[in-house]
CSV table of C-alpha atoms in Angstrom, one decimal:
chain,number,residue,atom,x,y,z
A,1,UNK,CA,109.9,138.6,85.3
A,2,UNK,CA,111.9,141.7,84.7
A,3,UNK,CA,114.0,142.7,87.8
A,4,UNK,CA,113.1,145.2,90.7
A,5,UNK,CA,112.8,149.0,89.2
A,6,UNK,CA,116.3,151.2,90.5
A,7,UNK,CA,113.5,153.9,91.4
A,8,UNK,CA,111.0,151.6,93.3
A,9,UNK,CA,112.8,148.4,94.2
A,10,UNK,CA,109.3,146.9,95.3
A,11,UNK,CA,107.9,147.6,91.5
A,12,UNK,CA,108.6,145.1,88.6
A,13,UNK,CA,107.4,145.5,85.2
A,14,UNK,CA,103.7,145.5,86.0
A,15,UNK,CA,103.6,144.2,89.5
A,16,UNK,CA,104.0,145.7,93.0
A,17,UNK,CA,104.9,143.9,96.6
A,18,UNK,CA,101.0,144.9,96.9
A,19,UNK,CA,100.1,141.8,94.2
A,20,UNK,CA,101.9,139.2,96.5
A,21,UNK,CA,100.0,137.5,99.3
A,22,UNK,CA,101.6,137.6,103.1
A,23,UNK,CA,101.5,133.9,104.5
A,24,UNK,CA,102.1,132.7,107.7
A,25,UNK,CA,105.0,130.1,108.2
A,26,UNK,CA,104.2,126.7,110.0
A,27,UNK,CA,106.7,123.6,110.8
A,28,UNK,CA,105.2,120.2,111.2
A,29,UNK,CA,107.2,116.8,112.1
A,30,UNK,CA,106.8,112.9,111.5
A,31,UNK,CA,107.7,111.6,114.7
A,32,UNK,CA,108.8,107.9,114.5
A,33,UNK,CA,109.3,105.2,116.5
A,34,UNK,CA,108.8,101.4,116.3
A,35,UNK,CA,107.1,99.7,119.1
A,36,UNK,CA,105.4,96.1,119.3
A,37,UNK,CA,107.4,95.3,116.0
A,38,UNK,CA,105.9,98.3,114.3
A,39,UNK,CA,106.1,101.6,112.8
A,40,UNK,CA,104.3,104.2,114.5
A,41,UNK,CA,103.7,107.8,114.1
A,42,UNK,CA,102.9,110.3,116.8
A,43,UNK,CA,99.9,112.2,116.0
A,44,UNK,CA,98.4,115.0,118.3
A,45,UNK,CA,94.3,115.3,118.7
A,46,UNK,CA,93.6,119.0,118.3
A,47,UNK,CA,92.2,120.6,120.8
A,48,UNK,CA,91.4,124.3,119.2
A,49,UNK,CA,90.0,124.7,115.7
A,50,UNK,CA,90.3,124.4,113.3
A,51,UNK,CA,89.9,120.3,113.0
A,52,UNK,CA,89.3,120.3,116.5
A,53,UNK,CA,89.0,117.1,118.2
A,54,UNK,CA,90.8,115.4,114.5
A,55,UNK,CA,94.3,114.1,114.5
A,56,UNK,CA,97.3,116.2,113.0
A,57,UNK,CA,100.8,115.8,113.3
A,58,UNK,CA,102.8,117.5,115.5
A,59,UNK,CA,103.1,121.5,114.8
A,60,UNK,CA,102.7,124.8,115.1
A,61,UNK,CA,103.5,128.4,114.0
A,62,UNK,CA,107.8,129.7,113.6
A,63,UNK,CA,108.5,132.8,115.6
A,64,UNK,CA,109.8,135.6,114.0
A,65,UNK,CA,113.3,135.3,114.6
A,66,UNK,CA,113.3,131.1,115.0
A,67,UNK,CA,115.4,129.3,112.9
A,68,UNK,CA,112.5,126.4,111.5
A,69,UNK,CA,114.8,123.6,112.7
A,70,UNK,CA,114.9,125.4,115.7
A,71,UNK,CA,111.1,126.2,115.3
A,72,UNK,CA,110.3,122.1,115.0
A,73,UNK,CA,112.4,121.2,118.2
A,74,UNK,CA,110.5,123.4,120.4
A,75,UNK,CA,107.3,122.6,118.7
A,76,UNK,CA,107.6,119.1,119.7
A,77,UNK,CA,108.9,119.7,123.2
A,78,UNK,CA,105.7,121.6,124.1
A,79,UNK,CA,103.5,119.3,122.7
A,80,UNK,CA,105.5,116.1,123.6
A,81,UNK,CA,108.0,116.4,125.9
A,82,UNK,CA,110.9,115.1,123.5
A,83,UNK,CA,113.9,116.3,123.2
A,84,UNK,CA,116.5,116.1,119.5
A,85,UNK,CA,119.9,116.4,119.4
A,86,UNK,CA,121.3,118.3,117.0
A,87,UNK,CA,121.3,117.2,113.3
A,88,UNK,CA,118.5,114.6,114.5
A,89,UNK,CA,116.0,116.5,112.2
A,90,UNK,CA,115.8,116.3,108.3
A,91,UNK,CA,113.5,118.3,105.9
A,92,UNK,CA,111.0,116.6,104.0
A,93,UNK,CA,109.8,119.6,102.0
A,94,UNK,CA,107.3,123.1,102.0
A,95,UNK,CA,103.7,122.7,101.4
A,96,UNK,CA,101.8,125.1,100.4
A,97,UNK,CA,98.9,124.8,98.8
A,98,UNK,CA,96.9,128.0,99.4
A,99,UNK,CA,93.6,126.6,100.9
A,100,UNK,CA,95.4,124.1,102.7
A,101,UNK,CA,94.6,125.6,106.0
A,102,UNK,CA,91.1,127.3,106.3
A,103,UNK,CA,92.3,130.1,108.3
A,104,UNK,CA,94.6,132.1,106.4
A,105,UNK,CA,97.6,130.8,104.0
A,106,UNK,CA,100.0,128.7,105.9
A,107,UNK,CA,102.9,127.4,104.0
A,108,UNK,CA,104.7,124.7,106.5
A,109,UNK,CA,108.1,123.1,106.4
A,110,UNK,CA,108.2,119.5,106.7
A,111,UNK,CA,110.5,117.6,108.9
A,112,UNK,CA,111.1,113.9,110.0
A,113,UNK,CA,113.0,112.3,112.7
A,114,UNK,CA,113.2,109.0,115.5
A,115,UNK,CA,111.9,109.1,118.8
A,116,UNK,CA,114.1,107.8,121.5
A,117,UNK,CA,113.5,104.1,122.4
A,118,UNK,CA,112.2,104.8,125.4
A,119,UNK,CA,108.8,107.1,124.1
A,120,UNK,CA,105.7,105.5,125.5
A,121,UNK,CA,103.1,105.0,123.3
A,122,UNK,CA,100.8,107.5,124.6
A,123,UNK,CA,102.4,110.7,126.0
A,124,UNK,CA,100.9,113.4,128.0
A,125,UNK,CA,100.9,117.1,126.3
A,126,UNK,CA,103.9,118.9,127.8
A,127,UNK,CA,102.4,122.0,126.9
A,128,UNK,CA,99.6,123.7,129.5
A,129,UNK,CA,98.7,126.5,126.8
A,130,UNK,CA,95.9,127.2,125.1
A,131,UNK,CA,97.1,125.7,122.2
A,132,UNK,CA,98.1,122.5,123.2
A,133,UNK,CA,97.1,119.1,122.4
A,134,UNK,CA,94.0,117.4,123.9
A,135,UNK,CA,96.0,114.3,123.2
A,136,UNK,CA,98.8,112.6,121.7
A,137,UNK,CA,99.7,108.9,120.9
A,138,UNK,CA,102.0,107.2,118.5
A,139,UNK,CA,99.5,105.5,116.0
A,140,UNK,CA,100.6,102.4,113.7
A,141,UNK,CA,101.0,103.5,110.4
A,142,UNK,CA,98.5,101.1,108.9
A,143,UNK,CA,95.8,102.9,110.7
A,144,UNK,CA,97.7,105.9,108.4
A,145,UNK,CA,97.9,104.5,105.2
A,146,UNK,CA,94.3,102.7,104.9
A,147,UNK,CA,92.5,105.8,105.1
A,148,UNK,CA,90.9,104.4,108.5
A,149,UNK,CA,92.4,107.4,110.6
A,150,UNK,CA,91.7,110.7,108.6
A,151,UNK,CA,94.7,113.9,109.5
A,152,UNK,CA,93.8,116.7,109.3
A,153,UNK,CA,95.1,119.7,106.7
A,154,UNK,CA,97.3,117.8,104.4
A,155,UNK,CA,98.9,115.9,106.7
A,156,UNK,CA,98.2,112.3,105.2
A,157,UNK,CA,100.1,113.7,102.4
A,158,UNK,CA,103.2,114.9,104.5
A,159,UNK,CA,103.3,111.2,106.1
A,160,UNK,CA,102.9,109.8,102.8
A,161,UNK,CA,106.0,111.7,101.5
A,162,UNK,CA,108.0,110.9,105.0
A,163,UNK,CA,107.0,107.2,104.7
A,164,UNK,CA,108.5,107.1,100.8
A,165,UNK,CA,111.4,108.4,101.6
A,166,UNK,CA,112.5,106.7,104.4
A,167,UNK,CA,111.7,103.4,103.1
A,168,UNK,CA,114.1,104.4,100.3
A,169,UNK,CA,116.6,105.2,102.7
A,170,UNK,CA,116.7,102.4,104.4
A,171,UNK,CA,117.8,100.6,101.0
A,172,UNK,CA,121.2,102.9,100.7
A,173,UNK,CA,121.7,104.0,104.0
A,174,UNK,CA,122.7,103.2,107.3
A,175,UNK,CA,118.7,105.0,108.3
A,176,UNK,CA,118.1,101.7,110.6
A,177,UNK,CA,120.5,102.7,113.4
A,178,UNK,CA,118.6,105.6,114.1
A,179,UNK,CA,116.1,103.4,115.4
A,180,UNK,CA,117.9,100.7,117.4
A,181,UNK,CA,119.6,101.6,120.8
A,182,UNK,CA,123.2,101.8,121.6
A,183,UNK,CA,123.5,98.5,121.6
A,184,UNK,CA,121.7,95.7,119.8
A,185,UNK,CA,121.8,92.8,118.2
A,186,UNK,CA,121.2,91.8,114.4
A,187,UNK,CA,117.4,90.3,114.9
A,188,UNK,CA,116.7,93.7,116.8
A,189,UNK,CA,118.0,95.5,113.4
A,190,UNK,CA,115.9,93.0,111.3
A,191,UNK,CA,113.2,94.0,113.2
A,192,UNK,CA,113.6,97.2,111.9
A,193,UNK,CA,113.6,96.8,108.4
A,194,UNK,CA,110.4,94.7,108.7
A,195,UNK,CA,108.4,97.2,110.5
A,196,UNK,CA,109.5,100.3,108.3
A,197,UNK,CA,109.0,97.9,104.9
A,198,UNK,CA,106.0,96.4,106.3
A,199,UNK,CA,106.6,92.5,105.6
A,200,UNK,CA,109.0,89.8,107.3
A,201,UNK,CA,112.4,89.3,105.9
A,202,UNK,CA,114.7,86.2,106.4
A,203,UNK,CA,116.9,86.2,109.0
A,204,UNK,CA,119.9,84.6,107.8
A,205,UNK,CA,119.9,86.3,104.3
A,206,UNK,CA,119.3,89.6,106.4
A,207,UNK,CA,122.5,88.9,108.4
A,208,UNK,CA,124.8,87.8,105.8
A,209,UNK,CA,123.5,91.4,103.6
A,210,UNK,CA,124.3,93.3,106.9
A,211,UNK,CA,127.5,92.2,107.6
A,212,UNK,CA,128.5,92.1,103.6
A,213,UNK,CA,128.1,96.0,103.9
A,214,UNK,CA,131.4,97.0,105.1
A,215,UNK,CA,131.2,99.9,108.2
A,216,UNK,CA,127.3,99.4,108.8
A,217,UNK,CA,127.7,97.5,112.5
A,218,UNK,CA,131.0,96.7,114.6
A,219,UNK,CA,130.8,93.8,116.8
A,220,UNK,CA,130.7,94.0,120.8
A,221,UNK,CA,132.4,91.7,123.1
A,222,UNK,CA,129.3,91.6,124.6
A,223,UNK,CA,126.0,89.3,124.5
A,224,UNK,CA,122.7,89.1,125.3
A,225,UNK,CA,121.3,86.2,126.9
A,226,UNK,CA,117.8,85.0,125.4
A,227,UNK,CA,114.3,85.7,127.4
A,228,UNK,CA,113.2,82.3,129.0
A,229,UNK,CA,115.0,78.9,128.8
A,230,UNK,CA,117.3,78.0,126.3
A,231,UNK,CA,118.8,79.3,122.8
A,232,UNK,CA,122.2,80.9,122.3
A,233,UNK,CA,123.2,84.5,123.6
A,234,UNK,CA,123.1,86.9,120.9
A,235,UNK,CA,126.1,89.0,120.3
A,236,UNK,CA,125.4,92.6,120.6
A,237,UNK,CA,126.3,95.2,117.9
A,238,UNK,CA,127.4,99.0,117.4
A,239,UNK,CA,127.4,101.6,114.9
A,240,UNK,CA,128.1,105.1,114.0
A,241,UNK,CA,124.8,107.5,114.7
A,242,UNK,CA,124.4,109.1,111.6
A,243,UNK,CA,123.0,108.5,108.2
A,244,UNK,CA,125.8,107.4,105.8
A,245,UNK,CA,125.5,105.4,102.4
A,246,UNK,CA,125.6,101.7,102.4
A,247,UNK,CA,128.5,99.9,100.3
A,248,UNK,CA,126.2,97.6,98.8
A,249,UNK,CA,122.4,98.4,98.5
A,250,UNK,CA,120.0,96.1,100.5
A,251,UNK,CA,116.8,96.5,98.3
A,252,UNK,CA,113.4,95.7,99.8
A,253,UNK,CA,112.6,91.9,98.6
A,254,UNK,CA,109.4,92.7,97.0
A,255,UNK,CA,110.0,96.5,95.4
A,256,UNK,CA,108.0,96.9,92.2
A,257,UNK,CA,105.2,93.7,93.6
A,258,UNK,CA,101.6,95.6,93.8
């Protein structure tokens, strides 16, 4: 495309601003957490249309002079009542797909983060508008994945993407921590790994990877006694909140199986 005229900066050779549709700008967000040994996704139950009554991720419409990180923090706080740090947020990608949304075109940013350890499974809406949620509950991903619970928009294709990505991550990166607490030991961090990968993985192998990748966890001079009768404390672990590359890779045991 030839650039903007010097006469009419909003004319190029043969098209005007006039040719280009005005969209509306949207931010959505795959909400983590494992609970019960598994992965789970918060999903909202709409309580406007379109979709009304269906499930849908968390969401919602960027202000004009909002920042979309900024845009998906608040977002979730009215529907939710969670709270991110800073940097706790990462883009997944833009969709937009014009009939994606049957009220006008919507393209939406994509993010992805954890929710703290101590989310309940089933939240109440911390929003009183008109807009807010009938609903919200952090559904297992199987129910996701199999097609049993259908999202609304394209949101099964957003998860999809998340889901993908983060399994990769947790391959080459330190991505677990994010969902341990402060402190916790190595089955804890298995536990993990076998939720987000979907399959059990063997715990002494898993320990001796772990510890083999130099800077992942840093022991505690601390230990956690066992539930019940019996067995051996378990030592209790640390490590850096963030997101860093792994020294050696810890590929999922049964990548490429169908």
């Amino acid at each position: 495309m030839d650039p903007p005229s010097p006469e009419d900066p909003g004319r190029t050779s043969g098209y005007t601003l006039a040719d280009f549709s005005m969209f509306a700008v949207a931010v959505d967000v795959v909400l983590m957490s494992i609970q019960q040994r598994e992965l789970r996704i918060l999903l909202v139950q709409r309580g406007t249309p379109p979709y009304r009554g269906g499930w849908a991720l968390p969401g919602g419409l960027v202000m004009k002079s909002e920042p979309l990180e900024e845009a998906a923090q608040r977002v979730v706080y009215e529907q939710s009542g969670i709270v991110f740090r800073q940097g706790h947020l990462e883009q997944v990608g833009a969709y937009g797909d014009p009939q994606r949304d049957p009220r006008t075109r919507v393209v939406t940013v994509a993010f992805w983060a954890v929710a703290p350890q101590s989310s309940h499974p089933c939240l109440d809406s911390g929003s009183a508008g008109p807009g807010a949620p009938a609903y919200l509950e952090f559904v297992p991903v199987p129910e996701i994945e199999s097609g049993r619970l259908k999202l609304a928009f394209d949101h099964a294709h957003i998860v999809a993407d998340t889901l993908e990505r983060v399994r990769a991550n947790l391959e080459t990166t330190t991505l677990a921590r994010r969902f341990c607490p402060d402190e916790f030991t190595i089955s804890q961090l298995r536990e993990v790994y076998e939720a987000v990968w979907g399959g059990p993985l063997d715990a002494a192998n898993f320990q001796r990877r772990i510890l083999q990748s130099e800077g992942f966890v840093s022991p505690l001079e601390k230990w956690r006694r066992p539930a019940g009768r019996g067995g051996r404390p378990a030592r209790l672990w640390q490590a850096d909140d963030g997101h860093k590359r792994l020294s050696r890779p810890f590929p999922a045991p049964w990548r490429g199986r169908s």
